[in-house]
Amino acid sequence: MTHPLEELRESALREIREAKDEQALEALRVGYLGKSGSISGWSEQMRGLSKEEKPVVGKLLNEARTAVTAALESAAAEFRAQNEVAALANIDITLPGTPHEIGALHPLTQMLNRAIGIFRRMGFALATGPDVDTEWYCFDALNTPADHPARNEQDTFFLPDGRLLRTHTSTVQIRTMQNQPPPVRVIAPGAAYRRDEVDATHSAQFHQIEGLYVDEKVSLADLKGTLEFFLKELLGAETQVRFRPHFFPFTEPSLEVDVKSKALKSGEKWLELCGCGMVHPAVFEEVNKSRGDLAYDPEKYTGFAFGLGMDRLAMILFDIPDIRLFAQNDLRFLRQFA
Ligand code: DAH
């Protein structure tokens, strides 16, 4: 004779097999195993059973619960799998996907990365300074007198508190020397600002790579060799480099550097790229004063410095006709360098 619990189990398993969907399964779960479900009801009845019956019914009850729970779970899993297949049925996985727009580095960044790579090989480290700086860093410490035209309100962007947007990256020379004794060999790429009339070769914001090398016995020959090597590495071995005497307050002697190369679109034309020179002893003295020591003793140390026009370099390297293109974010322009 079969026990009513066994019958109950068998009818539960049959109904589960025949269930049409997940809702039907849930109804069966509640009906058999829920708080007042028919299998659960047997736990209540256990109390009234005799000592002999208890273990027998207890075992049957456990078996029924385990079997029905397992059947419910596997039927539910089956339904879930079917739903997934149905959901995918309308998707053609052989269709091409939606392509993502892949970004690319800005031509100025590409040029800078190449430049940094070349200077790194010559042992230059990277240095940085703020775009907003004081007159002292921008001018006084760089031996630039109070009556210099760049210090005129009309020529530079001043903030109400008297600070300014640096007119060149040479400010980083001073910050670097304040922070470390010689020898120093750094480059400092960054933005600079001037109240220039904006045209194809001038922009209110432009970029420079500043360089500074201070040690014992650094000479003008080192400066020329370094810049010549750099420019030939960057622009090609055919590049001719010309040094012209010039004037900067913070260097003596001072030079400007031009390049010319048949390999470049500009062809036979000399292009001005860079200001440079031997660090003026007055700059070392001002640094010493602010450091409160004699670390940069002008009798012992010499140095060279340079300021390369980054925008100009990128324009030459990539044959870009107008400096304004760098900041206009026109995708037709930018995509050409992707
Ligand atoms: N700061 C100068 C400028 O913006 C460029 C320059 C000239 C930088 C000579 C230097 C230097 O470091 O030694 O025009």
Coordinates of C-alpha atoms and ligand atoms in Angstrom, one line a residue:
M1 CA 0.0 0.0 0.0
T2 CA 1.3 3.4 -0.9
H3 CA 1.4 6.0 1.8
P4 CA -0.6 9.2 1.1
L5 CA 2.7 11.2 1.2
E6 CA 4.1 9.1 -1.6
E7 CA 0.9 9.8 -3.6
L8 CA 1.3 13.4 -2.9
R9 CA 4.9 13.4 -4.0
E10 CA 4.0 11.6 -7.3
S11 CA 1.1 14.0 -8.1
A12 CA 3.4 17.0 -7.4
L13 CA 6.1 15.6 -9.7
R14 CA 3.6 14.9 -12.5
E15 CA 2.1 18.4 -12.2
I16 CA 5.6 19.9 -12.3
R17 CA 6.4 18.0 -15.5
E18 CA 3.2 19.3 -17.0
A19 CA 3.6 22.9 -15.9
K20 CA 3.3 25.4 -18.8
D21 CA 5.4 28.3 -17.5
E22 CA 7.3 29.7 -14.6
Q23 CA 4.1 31.2 -13.1
A24 CA 2.5 27.7 -13.0
L25 CA 5.6 26.4 -11.3
E26 CA 5.4 29.1 -8.7
A27 CA 1.8 28.2 -8.0
L28 CA 2.8 24.6 -7.5
R29 CA 5.6 25.5 -5.2
V30 CA 3.3 27.5 -3.0
G31 CA 0.6 24.7 -3.2
Y32 CA 3.0 21.9 -2.0
L33 CA 5.8 23.5 -0.1
G34 CA 4.5 26.9 0.9
K35 CA 3.6 27.7 4.5
S36 CA 0.2 26.1 4.2
G37 CA 1.1 23.8 1.4
S38 CA -0.1 20.2 1.3
I39 CA 3.4 18.7 1.9
S40 CA 4.2 21.2 4.6
G41 CA 0.9 20.3 6.2
W42 CA 2.4 16.9 7.1
S43 CA 4.9 18.5 9.4
E44 CA 2.0 19.6 11.6
Q45 CA 0.5 16.1 11.6
M46 CA 3.7 14.5 12.7
R47 CA 3.0 15.7 16.3
G48 CA -0.1 13.5 16.5
L49 CA 1.7 10.3 15.3
S50 CA 2.8 7.3 17.3
K51 CA 6.4 6.6 18.1
E52 CA 6.6 3.8 15.5
E53 CA 5.0 5.9 12.8
K54 CA 7.1 9.1 13.3
P55 CA 10.4 7.9 11.8
V56 CA 8.6 6.3 8.8
V57 CA 6.5 9.4 8.0
G58 CA 9.5 11.7 8.8
K59 CA 11.6 9.9 6.2
L60 CA 8.8 10.0 3.6
L61 CA 8.2 13.7 4.3
N62 CA 11.9 14.5 3.8
E63 CA 12.0 12.5 0.6
A64 CA 8.9 14.2 -0.8
R65 CA 10.3 17.7 0.1
T66 CA 13.7 17.0 -1.5
A67 CA 12.3 15.4 -4.7
V68 CA 9.7 18.2 -5.2
T69 CA 12.2 21.0 -4.5
A70 CA 14.7 19.5 -7.0
A71 CA 12.0 19.0 -9.6
L72 CA 10.9 22.6 -9.3
E73 CA 14.4 23.9 -9.6
S74 CA 15.3 21.9 -12.7
A75 CA 11.9 22.8 -14.4
A76 CA 12.6 26.5 -13.6
A77 CA 16.1 26.3 -15.1
E78 CA 14.6 24.7 -18.2
F79 CA 12.1 27.6 -18.6
R80 CA 14.9 30.1 -18.1
A81 CA 17.0 28.5 -20.8
Q82 CA 14.1 28.4 -23.2
N83 CA 13.5 32.2 -22.5
E84 CA 17.0 33.0 -23.4
V85 CA 16.9 31.1 -26.6
A86 CA 13.7 32.8 -27.5
A87 CA 15.2 36.2 -26.7
L88 CA 18.2 35.6 -29.0
A89 CA 16.0 34.1 -31.8
N90 CA 15.4 37.6 -33.3
I91 CA 19.0 38.7 -33.2
D92 CA 21.2 38.1 -36.2
I93 CA 24.6 37.7 -34.7
T94 CA 26.2 37.7 -38.1
L95 CA 25.3 41.4 -38.6
P96 CA 28.2 43.8 -38.3
G97 CA 28.3 45.6 -34.9
T98 CA 28.1 49.3 -34.2
P99 CA 31.6 50.6 -34.6
H100 CA 33.0 52.7 -31.8
E101 CA 34.8 56.0 -32.6
I102 CA 38.4 55.4 -31.7
G103 CA 40.2 58.6 -30.5
A104 CA 43.7 59.6 -31.5
L105 CA 46.4 61.8 -30.1
H106 CA 46.4 65.4 -31.1
P107 CA 49.3 66.3 -33.5
L108 CA 50.9 68.5 -30.8
T109 CA 50.9 65.6 -28.4
Q110 CA 52.3 63.3 -31.1
M111 CA 55.1 65.8 -31.8
L112 CA 55.7 66.3 -28.1
N113 CA 56.0 62.5 -27.4
R114 CA 58.6 62.2 -30.2
A115 CA 60.5 65.2 -28.8
I116 CA 60.4 63.9 -25.3
G117 CA 61.7 60.6 -26.5
I118 CA 64.8 62.2 -28.1
F119 CA 65.6 64.4 -25.1
R120 CA 65.2 61.4 -22.8
R121 CA 67.9 59.6 -24.7
M122 CA 70.2 62.6 -24.0
G123 CA 69.5 62.3 -20.3
F124 CA 66.9 65.1 -19.9
A125 CA 64.2 64.7 -17.3
L126 CA 60.8 66.2 -17.4
A127 CA 59.9 69.3 -15.3
T128 CA 56.7 71.3 -14.9
G129 CA 55.5 74.6 -13.6
P130 CA 52.1 76.4 -13.3
D131 CA 50.5 78.3 -16.2
V132 CA 49.5 81.1 -13.8
D133 CA 52.6 82.4 -12.2
T134 CA 54.1 85.6 -10.6
E135 CA 56.0 88.4 -12.3
W136 CA 59.0 87.3 -10.3
Y137 CA 59.2 83.9 -11.9
C138 CA 58.3 85.2 -15.3
F139 CA 60.6 88.3 -15.4
D140 CA 62.6 89.4 -12.3
A141 CA 64.3 86.1 -11.7
L142 CA 65.1 85.9 -15.4
N143 CA 67.0 89.1 -15.4
T144 CA 64.2 90.9 -17.2
P145 CA 64.1 94.6 -16.2
A146 CA 61.0 96.4 -14.9
D147 CA 60.8 98.4 -18.1
H148 CA 60.8 95.4 -20.4
P149 CA 57.8 95.6 -22.9
A150 CA 56.5 92.2 -21.9
R151 CA 55.8 93.6 -18.5
N152 CA 53.4 96.1 -20.0
E153 CA 49.7 95.5 -19.1
Q154 CA 49.0 95.6 -22.8
D155 CA 51.3 92.8 -23.7
T156 CA 50.5 90.1 -21.1
F157 CA 47.4 88.6 -19.5
F158 CA 47.4 89.8 -15.9
L159 CA 45.0 88.5 -13.2
P160 CA 43.4 91.0 -10.8
D161 CA 45.7 89.8 -8.0
G162 CA 48.8 90.7 -10.0
R163 CA 49.7 87.2 -11.1
L164 CA 49.9 86.5 -14.9
L165 CA 49.6 83.8 -17.5
R166 CA 53.3 83.0 -18.1
T167 CA 54.6 84.5 -21.3
H168 CA 57.1 81.7 -21.7
T169 CA 58.0 78.4 -20.1
S170 CA 61.4 79.8 -18.9
T171 CA 59.7 80.2 -15.5
V172 CA 60.3 76.5 -15.0
Q173 CA 64.1 77.1 -15.2
I174 CA 63.8 79.1 -12.0
R175 CA 61.5 76.6 -10.2
T176 CA 63.7 73.7 -11.1
M177 CA 66.9 75.4 -9.8
Q178 CA 65.2 76.4 -6.6
N179 CA 64.2 72.8 -6.0
Q180 CA 67.5 71.1 -6.8
P181 CA 71.2 71.8 -6.8
P182 CA 73.3 71.3 -10.0
P183 CA 73.7 69.3 -12.1
V184 CA 70.3 69.8 -13.7
R185 CA 69.2 68.6 -17.1
V186 CA 65.5 69.1 -17.7
I187 CA 63.0 69.9 -20.4
A188 CA 59.7 71.5 -19.5
P189 CA 56.9 71.3 -22.1
G190 CA 53.8 73.5 -21.6
A191 CA 51.6 76.3 -22.6
A192 CA 52.5 80.0 -22.8
Y193 CA 50.3 83.1 -23.4
R194 CA 50.7 86.4 -25.1
R195 CA 48.4 89.2 -26.2
D196 CA 49.4 88.7 -29.8
E197 CA 47.3 89.6 -32.8
V198 CA 45.9 86.2 -33.8
D199 CA 46.9 85.1 -37.3
A200 CA 48.1 82.0 -39.1
T201 CA 51.4 81.9 -37.1
H202 CA 50.4 83.6 -33.8
S203 CA 47.9 82.5 -31.2
A204 CA 47.2 83.9 -27.7
Q205 CA 48.0 80.5 -26.3
F206 CA 50.9 78.5 -27.7
H207 CA 53.3 75.9 -26.5
Q208 CA 57.0 75.6 -25.8
I209 CA 59.5 73.1 -24.8
E210 CA 61.9 74.7 -22.4
G211 CA 65.3 73.2 -21.8
L212 CA 67.9 73.8 -19.1
Y213 CA 71.3 72.1 -18.6
V214 CA 73.5 73.3 -15.8
D215 CA 76.8 71.7 -14.7
E216 CA 80.5 72.4 -14.6
K217 CA 82.0 73.2 -17.9
V218 CA 78.8 73.3 -20.0
S219 CA 79.6 75.3 -23.1
L220 CA 78.0 76.8 -26.2
A221 CA 79.3 73.8 -28.1
D222 CA 77.1 71.6 -25.9
L223 CA 74.1 73.8 -26.7
K224 CA 74.7 73.7 -30.4
G225 CA 75.4 69.9 -30.4
T226 CA 72.3 69.2 -28.4
L227 CA 69.9 71.2 -30.5
E228 CA 71.4 70.1 -33.8
F229 CA 71.1 66.5 -32.7
F230 CA 67.5 67.0 -31.5
L231 CA 66.4 68.8 -34.7
K232 CA 68.0 66.2 -37.0
E233 CA 66.4 63.3 -35.1
L234 CA 63.0 64.9 -35.2
L235 CA 62.9 66.5 -38.7
G236 CA 65.3 64.2 -40.6
A237 CA 69.0 63.9 -41.1
E238 CA 69.0 66.3 -44.1
T239 CA 67.9 69.1 -41.8
Q240 CA 70.2 72.1 -41.8
V241 CA 70.5 74.1 -38.6
R242 CA 71.5 77.7 -38.4
F243 CA 72.4 79.7 -35.2
R244 CA 72.0 83.5 -35.3
P245 CA 73.1 86.0 -32.7
H246 CA 70.1 87.4 -30.8
F247 CA 69.2 89.0 -27.5
F248 CA 67.4 87.6 -24.4
P249 CA 67.8 89.1 -21.0
F250 CA 68.4 85.7 -19.3
T251 CA 71.1 84.4 -21.6
E252 CA 74.5 85.7 -22.7
P253 CA 75.4 85.1 -25.4
S254 CA 71.9 84.5 -26.9
L255 CA 71.0 82.9 -30.2
E256 CA 68.1 82.0 -32.4
V257 CA 67.9 78.8 -34.3
D258 CA 66.5 78.3 -37.8
V259 CA 66.0 75.0 -39.7
K260 CA 65.8 74.3 -43.4
S261 CA 65.3 71.0 -45.2
K262 CA 64.6 69.8 -48.7
A263 CA 62.6 66.9 -47.1
L264 CA 60.1 69.4 -45.6
K265 CA 57.3 71.1 -47.5
S266 CA 58.8 74.4 -46.6
G267 CA 61.8 73.3 -48.7
E268 CA 64.4 76.1 -49.2
K269 CA 63.0 78.4 -46.6
W270 CA 64.8 79.0 -43.2
L271 CA 62.2 78.6 -40.4
E272 CA 62.8 80.2 -37.0
L273 CA 62.2 77.6 -34.3
C274 CA 63.9 78.4 -31.0
G275 CA 65.6 80.9 -28.7
C276 CA 68.5 79.8 -26.7
G277 CA 71.8 80.8 -25.0
M278 CA 74.1 80.4 -22.1
V279 CA 72.4 81.1 -18.8
H280 CA 73.2 84.6 -17.6
P281 CA 75.2 84.7 -14.3
A282 CA 72.5 87.2 -13.0
V283 CA 69.9 84.4 -13.2
F284 CA 72.1 82.1 -11.1
E285 CA 72.6 84.9 -8.6
E286 CA 68.9 85.5 -8.3
V287 CA 68.3 81.8 -7.8
N288 CA 71.0 81.7 -5.1
K289 CA 69.4 84.6 -3.3
S290 CA 66.0 82.9 -3.2
R291 CA 67.6 79.5 -2.2
G292 CA 69.7 81.3 0.5
D293 CA 72.8 79.4 -0.5
L294 CA 75.5 79.4 -3.2
A295 CA 74.5 76.2 -5.0
Y296 CA 74.6 77.9 -8.4
D297 CA 77.9 79.6 -8.0
P298 CA 78.4 81.4 -11.3
E299 CA 82.2 81.0 -10.9
K300 CA 81.8 77.2 -10.9
Y301 CA 78.8 76.4 -13.0
T302 CA 77.7 77.3 -16.5
G303 CA 74.5 76.3 -18.3
F304 CA 72.6 76.5 -21.5
A305 CA 68.9 77.0 -21.9
F306 CA 66.5 77.0 -24.8
G307 CA 62.8 77.6 -25.6
L308 CA 61.5 75.6 -28.6
G309 CA 58.2 76.6 -30.2
M310 CA 56.2 73.4 -30.1
D311 CA 53.4 74.6 -32.4
R312 CA 55.9 75.7 -34.9
L313 CA 57.7 72.3 -34.7
A314 CA 54.5 70.4 -35.2
M315 CA 53.5 72.7 -38.1
I316 CA 56.8 71.9 -39.8
L317 CA 56.7 68.2 -39.0
F318 CA 53.2 67.6 -40.2
D319 CA 53.0 70.4 -42.8
I320 CA 50.3 72.3 -41.1
P321 CA 49.7 75.8 -42.6
D322 CA 47.8 77.6 -39.7
I323 CA 48.4 77.5 -36.0
R324 CA 44.7 78.2 -35.3
L325 CA 43.9 74.7 -36.5
F326 CA 45.4 73.2 -33.3
A327 CA 42.7 74.7 -31.1
Q328 CA 39.7 74.6 -33.4
N329 CA 38.8 70.9 -32.7
D330 CA 37.7 70.4 -36.3
L331 CA 37.5 66.7 -36.8
R332 CA 38.3 67.0 -40.5
F333 CA 41.7 68.4 -39.4
L334 CA 42.3 66.1 -36.5
R335 CA 41.4 62.8 -38.3
Q336 CA 44.3 63.3 -40.6
F337 CA 46.7 62.6 -37.7
A338 CA 44.8 59.6 -36.4
Ligands
DAH1 N1 61.7 82.4 -23.4 C1 62.0 82.8 -24.8 C2 60.8 83.2 -25.6 O1 59.7 82.8 -25.2 C3 62.7 81.7 -25.5 C4 64.0 81.4 -24.9 C5 65.1 82.0 -25.3 C6 64.1 80.4 -23.9 C7 66.4 81.8 -24.7 C8 65.3 80.2 -23.3 C9 66.5 80.8 -23.8 O2 65.5 79.3 -22.4 O3 67.6 80.6 -23.2 O4 60.9 83.9 -26.5

